Coordinates of N, CA and C in Angstrom, one line a residue:
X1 N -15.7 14.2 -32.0 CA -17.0 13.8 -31.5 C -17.4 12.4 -32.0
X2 N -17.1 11.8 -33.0 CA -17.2 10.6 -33.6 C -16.4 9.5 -32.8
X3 N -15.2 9.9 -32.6 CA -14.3 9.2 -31.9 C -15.0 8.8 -30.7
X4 N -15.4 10.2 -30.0 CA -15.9 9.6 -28.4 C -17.4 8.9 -28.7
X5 N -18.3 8.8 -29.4 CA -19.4 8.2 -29.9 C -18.7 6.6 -30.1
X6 N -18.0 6.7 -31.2 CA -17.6 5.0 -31.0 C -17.0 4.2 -30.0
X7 N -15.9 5.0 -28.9 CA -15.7 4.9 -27.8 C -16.8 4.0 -26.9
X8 N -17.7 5.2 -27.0 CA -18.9 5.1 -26.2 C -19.4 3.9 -26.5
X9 N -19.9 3.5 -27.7 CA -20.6 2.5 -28.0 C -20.1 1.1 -27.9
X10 N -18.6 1.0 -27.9 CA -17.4 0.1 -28.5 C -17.3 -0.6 -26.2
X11 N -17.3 0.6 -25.9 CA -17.2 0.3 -24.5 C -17.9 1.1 -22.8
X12 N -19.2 1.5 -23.8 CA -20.3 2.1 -22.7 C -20.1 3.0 -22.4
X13 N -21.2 3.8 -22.1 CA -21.5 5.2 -21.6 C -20.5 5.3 -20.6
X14 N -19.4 6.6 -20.8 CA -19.0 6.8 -19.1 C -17.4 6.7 -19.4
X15 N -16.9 5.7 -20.8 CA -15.5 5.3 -20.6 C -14.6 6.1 -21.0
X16 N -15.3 7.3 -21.5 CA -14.5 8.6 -21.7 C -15.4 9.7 -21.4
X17 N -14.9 10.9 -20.4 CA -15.7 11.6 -20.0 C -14.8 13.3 -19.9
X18 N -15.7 14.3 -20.6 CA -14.6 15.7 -20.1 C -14.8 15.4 -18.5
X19 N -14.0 16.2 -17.7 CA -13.3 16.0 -16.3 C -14.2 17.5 -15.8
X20 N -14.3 18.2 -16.4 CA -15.5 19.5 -16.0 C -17.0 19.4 -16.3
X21 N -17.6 17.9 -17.0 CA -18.9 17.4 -16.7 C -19.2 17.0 -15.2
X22 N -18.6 16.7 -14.7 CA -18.5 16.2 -13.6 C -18.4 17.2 -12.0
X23 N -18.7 16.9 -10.9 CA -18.3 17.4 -9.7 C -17.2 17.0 -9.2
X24 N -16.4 18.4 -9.3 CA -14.8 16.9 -8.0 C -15.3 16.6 -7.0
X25 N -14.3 15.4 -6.7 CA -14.5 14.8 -5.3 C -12.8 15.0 -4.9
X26 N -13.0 15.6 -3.5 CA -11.9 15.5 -2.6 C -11.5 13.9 -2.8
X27 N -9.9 13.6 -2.3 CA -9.7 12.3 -2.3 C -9.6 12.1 -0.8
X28 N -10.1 11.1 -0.4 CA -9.9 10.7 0.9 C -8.9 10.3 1.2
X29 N -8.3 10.8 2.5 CA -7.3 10.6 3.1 C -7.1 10.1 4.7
X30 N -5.9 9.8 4.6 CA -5.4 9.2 6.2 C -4.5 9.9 6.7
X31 N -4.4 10.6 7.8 CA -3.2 11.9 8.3 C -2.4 10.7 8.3
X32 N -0.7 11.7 8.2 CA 0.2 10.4 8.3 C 0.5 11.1 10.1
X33 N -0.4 11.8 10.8 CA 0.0 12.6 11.7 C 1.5 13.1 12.8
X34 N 1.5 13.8 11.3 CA 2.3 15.2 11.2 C 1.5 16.2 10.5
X35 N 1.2 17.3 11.2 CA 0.4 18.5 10.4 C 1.6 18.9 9.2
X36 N 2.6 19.2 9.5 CA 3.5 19.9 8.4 C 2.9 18.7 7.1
X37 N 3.4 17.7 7.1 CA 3.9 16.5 6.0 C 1.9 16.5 5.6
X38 N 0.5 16.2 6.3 CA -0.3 16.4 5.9 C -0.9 17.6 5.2
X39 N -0.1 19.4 5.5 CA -0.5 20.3 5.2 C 0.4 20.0 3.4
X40 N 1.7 19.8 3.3 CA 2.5 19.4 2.2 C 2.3 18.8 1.3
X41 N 1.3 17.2 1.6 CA 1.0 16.3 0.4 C -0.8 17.2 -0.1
X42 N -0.9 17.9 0.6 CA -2.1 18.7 -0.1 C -3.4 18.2 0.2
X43 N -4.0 17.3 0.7 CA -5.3 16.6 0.5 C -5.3 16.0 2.2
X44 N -4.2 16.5 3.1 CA -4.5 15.7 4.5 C -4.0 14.7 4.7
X45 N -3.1 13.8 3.8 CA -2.5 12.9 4.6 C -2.3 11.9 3.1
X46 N -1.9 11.1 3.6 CA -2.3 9.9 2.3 C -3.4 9.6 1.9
X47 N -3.3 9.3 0.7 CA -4.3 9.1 -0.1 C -4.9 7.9 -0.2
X48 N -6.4 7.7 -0.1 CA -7.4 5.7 0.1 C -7.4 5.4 -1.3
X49 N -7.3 4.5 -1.1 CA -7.5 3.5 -2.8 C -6.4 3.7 -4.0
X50 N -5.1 4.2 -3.0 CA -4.1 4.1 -3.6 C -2.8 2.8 -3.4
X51 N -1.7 3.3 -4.2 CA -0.8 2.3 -3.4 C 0.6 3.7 -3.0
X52 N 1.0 4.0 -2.1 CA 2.1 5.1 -1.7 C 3.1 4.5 -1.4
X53 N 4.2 4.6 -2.0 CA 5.7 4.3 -1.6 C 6.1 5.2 -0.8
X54 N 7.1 5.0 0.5 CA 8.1 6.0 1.1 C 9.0 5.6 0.4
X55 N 9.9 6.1 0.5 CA 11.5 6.2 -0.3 C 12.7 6.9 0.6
X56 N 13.3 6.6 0.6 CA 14.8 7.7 1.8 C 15.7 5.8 1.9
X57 N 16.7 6.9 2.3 CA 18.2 6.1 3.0 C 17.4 5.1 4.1
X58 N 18.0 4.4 4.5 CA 18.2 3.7 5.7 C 17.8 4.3 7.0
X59 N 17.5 3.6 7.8 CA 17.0 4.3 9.2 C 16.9 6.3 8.7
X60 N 15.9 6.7 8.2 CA 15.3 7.2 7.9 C 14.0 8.2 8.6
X61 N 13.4 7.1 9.0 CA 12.1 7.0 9.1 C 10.3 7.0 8.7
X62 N 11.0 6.0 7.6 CA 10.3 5.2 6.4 C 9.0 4.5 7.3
X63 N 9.7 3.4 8.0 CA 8.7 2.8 9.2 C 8.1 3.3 10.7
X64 N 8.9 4.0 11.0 CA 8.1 5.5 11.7 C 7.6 5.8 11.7
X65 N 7.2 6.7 10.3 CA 6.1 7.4 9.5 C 5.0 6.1 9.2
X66 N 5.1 4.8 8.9 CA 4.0 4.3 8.6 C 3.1 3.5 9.9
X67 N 3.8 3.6 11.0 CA 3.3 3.2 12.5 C 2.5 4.7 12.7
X68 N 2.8 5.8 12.5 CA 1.8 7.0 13.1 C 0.9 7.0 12.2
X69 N 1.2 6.4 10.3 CA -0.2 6.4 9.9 C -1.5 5.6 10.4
X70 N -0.5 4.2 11.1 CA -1.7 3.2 11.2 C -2.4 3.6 12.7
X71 N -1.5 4.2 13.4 CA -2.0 4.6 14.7 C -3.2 6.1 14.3
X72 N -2.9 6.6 13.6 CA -3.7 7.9 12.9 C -5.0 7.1 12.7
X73 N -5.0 5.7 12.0 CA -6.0 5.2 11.3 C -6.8 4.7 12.1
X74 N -6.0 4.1 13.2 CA -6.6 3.2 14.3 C -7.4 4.0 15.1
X75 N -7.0 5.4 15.3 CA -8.2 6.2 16.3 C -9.0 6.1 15.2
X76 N -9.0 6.4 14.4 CA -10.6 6.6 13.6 C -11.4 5.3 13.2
X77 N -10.8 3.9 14.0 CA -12.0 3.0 13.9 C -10.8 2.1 12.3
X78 N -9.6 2.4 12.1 CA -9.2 1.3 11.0 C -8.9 0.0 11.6
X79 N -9.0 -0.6 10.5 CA -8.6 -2.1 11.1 C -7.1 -2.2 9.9
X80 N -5.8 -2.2 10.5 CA -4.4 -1.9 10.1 C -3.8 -3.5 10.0
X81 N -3.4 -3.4 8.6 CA -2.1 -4.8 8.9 C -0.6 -4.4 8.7
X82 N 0.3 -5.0 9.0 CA 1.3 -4.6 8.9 C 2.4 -6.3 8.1
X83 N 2.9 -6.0 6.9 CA 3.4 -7.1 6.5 C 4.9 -6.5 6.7
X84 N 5.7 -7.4 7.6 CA 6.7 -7.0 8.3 C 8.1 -8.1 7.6
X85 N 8.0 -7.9 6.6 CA 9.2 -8.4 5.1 C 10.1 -8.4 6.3
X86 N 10.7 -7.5 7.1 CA 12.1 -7.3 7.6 C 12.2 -8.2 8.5
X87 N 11.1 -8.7 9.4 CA 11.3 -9.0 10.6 C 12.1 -8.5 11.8
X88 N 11.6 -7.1 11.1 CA 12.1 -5.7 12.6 C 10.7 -5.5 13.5
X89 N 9.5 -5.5 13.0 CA 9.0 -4.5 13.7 C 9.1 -4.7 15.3
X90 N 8.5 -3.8 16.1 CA 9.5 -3.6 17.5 C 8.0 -3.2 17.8
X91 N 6.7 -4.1 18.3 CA 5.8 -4.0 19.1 C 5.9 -2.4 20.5
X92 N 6.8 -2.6 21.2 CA 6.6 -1.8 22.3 C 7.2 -0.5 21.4
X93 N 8.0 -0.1 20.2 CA 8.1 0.9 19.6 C 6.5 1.4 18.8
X94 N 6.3 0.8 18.3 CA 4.8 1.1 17.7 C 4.1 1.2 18.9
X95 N 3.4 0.6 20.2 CA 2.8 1.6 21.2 C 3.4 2.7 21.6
X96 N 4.3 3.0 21.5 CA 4.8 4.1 21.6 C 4.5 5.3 21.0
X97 N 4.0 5.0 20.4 CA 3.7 5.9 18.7 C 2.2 6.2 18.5
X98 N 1.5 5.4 19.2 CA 0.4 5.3 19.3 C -0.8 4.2 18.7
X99 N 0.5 3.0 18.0 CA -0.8 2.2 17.8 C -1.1 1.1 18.6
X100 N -2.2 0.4 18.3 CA -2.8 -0.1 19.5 C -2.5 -1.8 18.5
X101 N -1.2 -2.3 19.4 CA -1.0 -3.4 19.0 C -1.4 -4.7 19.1
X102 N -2.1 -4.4 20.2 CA -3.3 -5.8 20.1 C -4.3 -5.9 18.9
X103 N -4.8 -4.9 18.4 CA -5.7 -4.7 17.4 C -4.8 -5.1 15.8
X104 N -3.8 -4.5 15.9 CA -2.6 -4.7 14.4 C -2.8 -6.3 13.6
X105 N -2.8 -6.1 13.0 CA -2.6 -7.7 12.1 C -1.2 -7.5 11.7
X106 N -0.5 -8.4 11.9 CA 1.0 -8.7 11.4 C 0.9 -10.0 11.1
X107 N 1.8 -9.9 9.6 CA 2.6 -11.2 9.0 C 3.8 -11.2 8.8
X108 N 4.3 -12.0 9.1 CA 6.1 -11.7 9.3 C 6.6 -13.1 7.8
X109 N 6.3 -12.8 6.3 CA 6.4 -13.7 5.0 C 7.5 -14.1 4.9
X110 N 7.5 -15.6 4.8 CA 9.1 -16.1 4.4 C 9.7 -15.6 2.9
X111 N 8.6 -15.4 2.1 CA 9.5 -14.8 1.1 C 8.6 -13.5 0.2
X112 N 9.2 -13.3 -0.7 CA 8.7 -11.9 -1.4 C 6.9 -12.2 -2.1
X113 N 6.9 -13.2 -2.4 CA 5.9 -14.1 -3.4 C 4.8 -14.3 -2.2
X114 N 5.2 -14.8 -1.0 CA 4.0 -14.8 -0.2 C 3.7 -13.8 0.7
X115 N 4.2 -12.6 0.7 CA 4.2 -11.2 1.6 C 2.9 -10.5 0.5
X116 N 3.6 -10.8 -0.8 CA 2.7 -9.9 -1.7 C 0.9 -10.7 -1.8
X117 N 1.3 -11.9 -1.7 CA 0.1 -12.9 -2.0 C -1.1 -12.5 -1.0
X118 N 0.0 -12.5 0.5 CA -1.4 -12.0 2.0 C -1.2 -10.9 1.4
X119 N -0.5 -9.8 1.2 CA -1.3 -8.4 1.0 C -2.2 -8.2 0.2
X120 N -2.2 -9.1 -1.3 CA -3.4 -9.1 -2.0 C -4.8 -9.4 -1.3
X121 N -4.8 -10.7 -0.6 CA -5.8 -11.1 -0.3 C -7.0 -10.2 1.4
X122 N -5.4 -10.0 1.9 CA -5.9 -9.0 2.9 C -6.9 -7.7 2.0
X123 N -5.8 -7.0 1.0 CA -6.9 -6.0 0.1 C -8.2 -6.6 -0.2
X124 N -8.2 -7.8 -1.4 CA -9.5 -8.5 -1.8 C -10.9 -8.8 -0.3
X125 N -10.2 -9.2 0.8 CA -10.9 -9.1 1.5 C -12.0 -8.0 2.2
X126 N -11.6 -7.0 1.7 CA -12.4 -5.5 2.1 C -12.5 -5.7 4.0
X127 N -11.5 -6.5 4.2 CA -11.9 -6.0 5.6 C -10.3 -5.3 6.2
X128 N -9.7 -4.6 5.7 CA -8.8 -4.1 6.0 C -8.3 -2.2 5.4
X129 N -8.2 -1.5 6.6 CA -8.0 -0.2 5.9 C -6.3 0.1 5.1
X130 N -5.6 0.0 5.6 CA -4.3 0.3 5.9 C -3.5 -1.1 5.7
X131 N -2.9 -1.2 4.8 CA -1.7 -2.5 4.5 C -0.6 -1.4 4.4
X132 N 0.4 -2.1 5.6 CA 1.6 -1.1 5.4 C 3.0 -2.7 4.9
X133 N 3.4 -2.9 3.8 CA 4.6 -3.5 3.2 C 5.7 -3.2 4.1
X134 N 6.7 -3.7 5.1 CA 7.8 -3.2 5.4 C 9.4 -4.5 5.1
X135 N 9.9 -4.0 4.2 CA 9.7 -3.2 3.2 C 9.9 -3.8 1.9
X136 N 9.9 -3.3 0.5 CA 9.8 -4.0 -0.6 C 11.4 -4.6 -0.7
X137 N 12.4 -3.5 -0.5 CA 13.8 -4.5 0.1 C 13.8 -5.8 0.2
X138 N 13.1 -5.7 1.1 CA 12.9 -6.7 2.1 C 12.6 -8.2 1.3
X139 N 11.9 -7.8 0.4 CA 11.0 -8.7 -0.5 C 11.7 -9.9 -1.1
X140 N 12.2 -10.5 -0.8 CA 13.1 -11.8 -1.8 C 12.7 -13.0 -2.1
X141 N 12.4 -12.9 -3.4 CA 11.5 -13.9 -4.6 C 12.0 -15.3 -3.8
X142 N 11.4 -16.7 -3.7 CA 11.5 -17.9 -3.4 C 12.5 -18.6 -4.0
X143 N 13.1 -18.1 -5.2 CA 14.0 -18.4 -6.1 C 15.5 -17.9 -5.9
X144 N 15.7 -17.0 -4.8 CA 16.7 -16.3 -4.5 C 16.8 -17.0 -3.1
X145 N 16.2 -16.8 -2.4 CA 15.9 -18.0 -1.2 C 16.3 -18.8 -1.5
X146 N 15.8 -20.1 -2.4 CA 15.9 -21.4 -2.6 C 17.6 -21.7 -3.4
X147 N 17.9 -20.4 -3.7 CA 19.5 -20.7 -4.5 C 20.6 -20.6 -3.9
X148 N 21.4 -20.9 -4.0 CA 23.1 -20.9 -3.8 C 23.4 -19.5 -3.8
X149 N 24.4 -19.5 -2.5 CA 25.2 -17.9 -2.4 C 25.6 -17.6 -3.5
X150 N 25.6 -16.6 -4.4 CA 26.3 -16.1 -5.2 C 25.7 -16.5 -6.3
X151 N 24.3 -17.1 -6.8 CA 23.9 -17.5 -7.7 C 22.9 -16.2 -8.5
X152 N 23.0 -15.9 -9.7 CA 22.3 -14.3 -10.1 C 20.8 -14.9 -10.4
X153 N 20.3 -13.9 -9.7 CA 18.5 -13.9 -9.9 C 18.6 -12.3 -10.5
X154 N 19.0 -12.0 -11.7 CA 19.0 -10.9 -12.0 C 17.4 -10.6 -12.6
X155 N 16.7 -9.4 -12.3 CA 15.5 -8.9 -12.3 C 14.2 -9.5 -11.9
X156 N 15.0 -10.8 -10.7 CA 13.7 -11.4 -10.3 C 12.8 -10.6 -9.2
X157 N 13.0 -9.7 -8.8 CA 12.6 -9.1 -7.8 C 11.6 -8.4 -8.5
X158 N 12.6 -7.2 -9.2 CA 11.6 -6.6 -9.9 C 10.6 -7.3 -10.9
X159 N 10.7 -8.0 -11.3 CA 9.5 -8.8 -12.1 C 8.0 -9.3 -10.8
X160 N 8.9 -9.7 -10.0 CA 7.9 -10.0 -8.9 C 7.4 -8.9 -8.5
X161 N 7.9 -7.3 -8.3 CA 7.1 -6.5 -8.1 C 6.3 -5.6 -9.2
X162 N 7.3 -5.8 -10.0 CA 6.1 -5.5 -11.2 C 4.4 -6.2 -11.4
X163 N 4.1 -7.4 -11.7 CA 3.9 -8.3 -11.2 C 2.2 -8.2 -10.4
X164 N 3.0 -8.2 -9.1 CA 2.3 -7.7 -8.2 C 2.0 -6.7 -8.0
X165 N 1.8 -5.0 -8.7 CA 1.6 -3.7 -8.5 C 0.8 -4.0 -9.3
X166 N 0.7 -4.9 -10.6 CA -0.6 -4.8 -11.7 C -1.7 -5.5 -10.9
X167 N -1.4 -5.9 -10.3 CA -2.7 -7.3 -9.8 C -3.2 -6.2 -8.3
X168 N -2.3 -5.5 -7.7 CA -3.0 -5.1 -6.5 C -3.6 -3.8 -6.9
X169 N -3.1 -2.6 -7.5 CA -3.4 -2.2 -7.8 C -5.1 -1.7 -8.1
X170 N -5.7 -2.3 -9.0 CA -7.1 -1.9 -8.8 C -7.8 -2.3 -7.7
X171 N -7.4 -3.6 -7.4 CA -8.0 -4.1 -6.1 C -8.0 -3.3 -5.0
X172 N -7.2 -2.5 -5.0 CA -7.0 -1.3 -4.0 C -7.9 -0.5 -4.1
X173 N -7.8 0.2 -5.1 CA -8.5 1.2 -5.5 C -10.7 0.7 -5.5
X174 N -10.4 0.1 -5.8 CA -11.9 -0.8 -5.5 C -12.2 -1.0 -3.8
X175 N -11.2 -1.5 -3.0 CA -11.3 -1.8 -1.5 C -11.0 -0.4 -1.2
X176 N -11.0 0.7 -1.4 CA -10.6 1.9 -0.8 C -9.8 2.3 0.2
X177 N -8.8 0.8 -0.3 CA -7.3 0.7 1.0 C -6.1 1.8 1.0
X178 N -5.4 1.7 1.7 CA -4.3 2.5 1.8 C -3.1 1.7 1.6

């Protein structure tokens, strides 16, 4: 009790709290619309004011799954970007799927550093529901770009996504983005 008292005092009412003082709140979510895959993640779909990785092999259906979320989002009034690392995405595939590609924001980033940069500021801006990354692969630092074939950028990537997960992160969570 002393501990949470100086807590308290050291860094204001509230910065430590039991978790049964409180009312839950459901987390809000986005169907990724599939009933199975929304009945499975538990809460309806993905979760807002997070950051969600897909993961699998290759042609998969990693990017698939994230065109039915934005098309999911888009009936319900989202305003969707799509940062297209790959320079795949396939317009008349995503109508197909159901989103409405006139409405979509796409940026197709020359490199890892400025894909992550518009996704930040897209978040900061609060005028966006849904930032879908395609894909972090995809992502190659300016310094791997700018080098010679065969030259080692050993952990530049990941430092750049490291990096970048600290900085977007709360900003997410604050913009109550997906």
């Amino acid at each position: 009790a002393a501990a949470l008292g100086q807590i308290e005092r050291q860094f204001g009412k509230g910065a430590v709290m039991r978790m049964g003082d409180h009312e839950r709140q459901g987390i809000p979510a986005i169907s990724t619309g599939s009933l199975g895959l929304d009945i499975a993640l538990g809460i309806g779909g993905l979760p807002k004011g997070r950051i969600v990785e897909i993961y699998g092999p290759e042609s998969s259906g990693k990017t698939t799954l994230t065109l039915s979320v934005i098309a999911e989002a888009q009936k319900n009034g989202a305003t969707c970007a799509f940062v297209d690392a790959e320079h795949a995405l396939d317009p008349e595939y995503a109508g197909k799927l159901g989103v409405n590609v006139d409405d979509l924001l796409v940026s197709q980033p020359d490199t890892g550093e400025q894909a992550l940069e518009i996704t930040d500021m897209l978040v900061r801006s609060n005028a966006v529901d849904v930032i879908i990354v395609d894909s972090v692969a995809a992502l190659v630092p300016k310094a791997e770009i700018e080098g010679e074939m065969g030259d080692m950028h050993v952990g530049l990537q990941a430092r750049l996504m490291s990096q970048a997960l600290r900085k977007i992160t709360g900003n997410i969570k604050n913009a109550n983005c997906l």
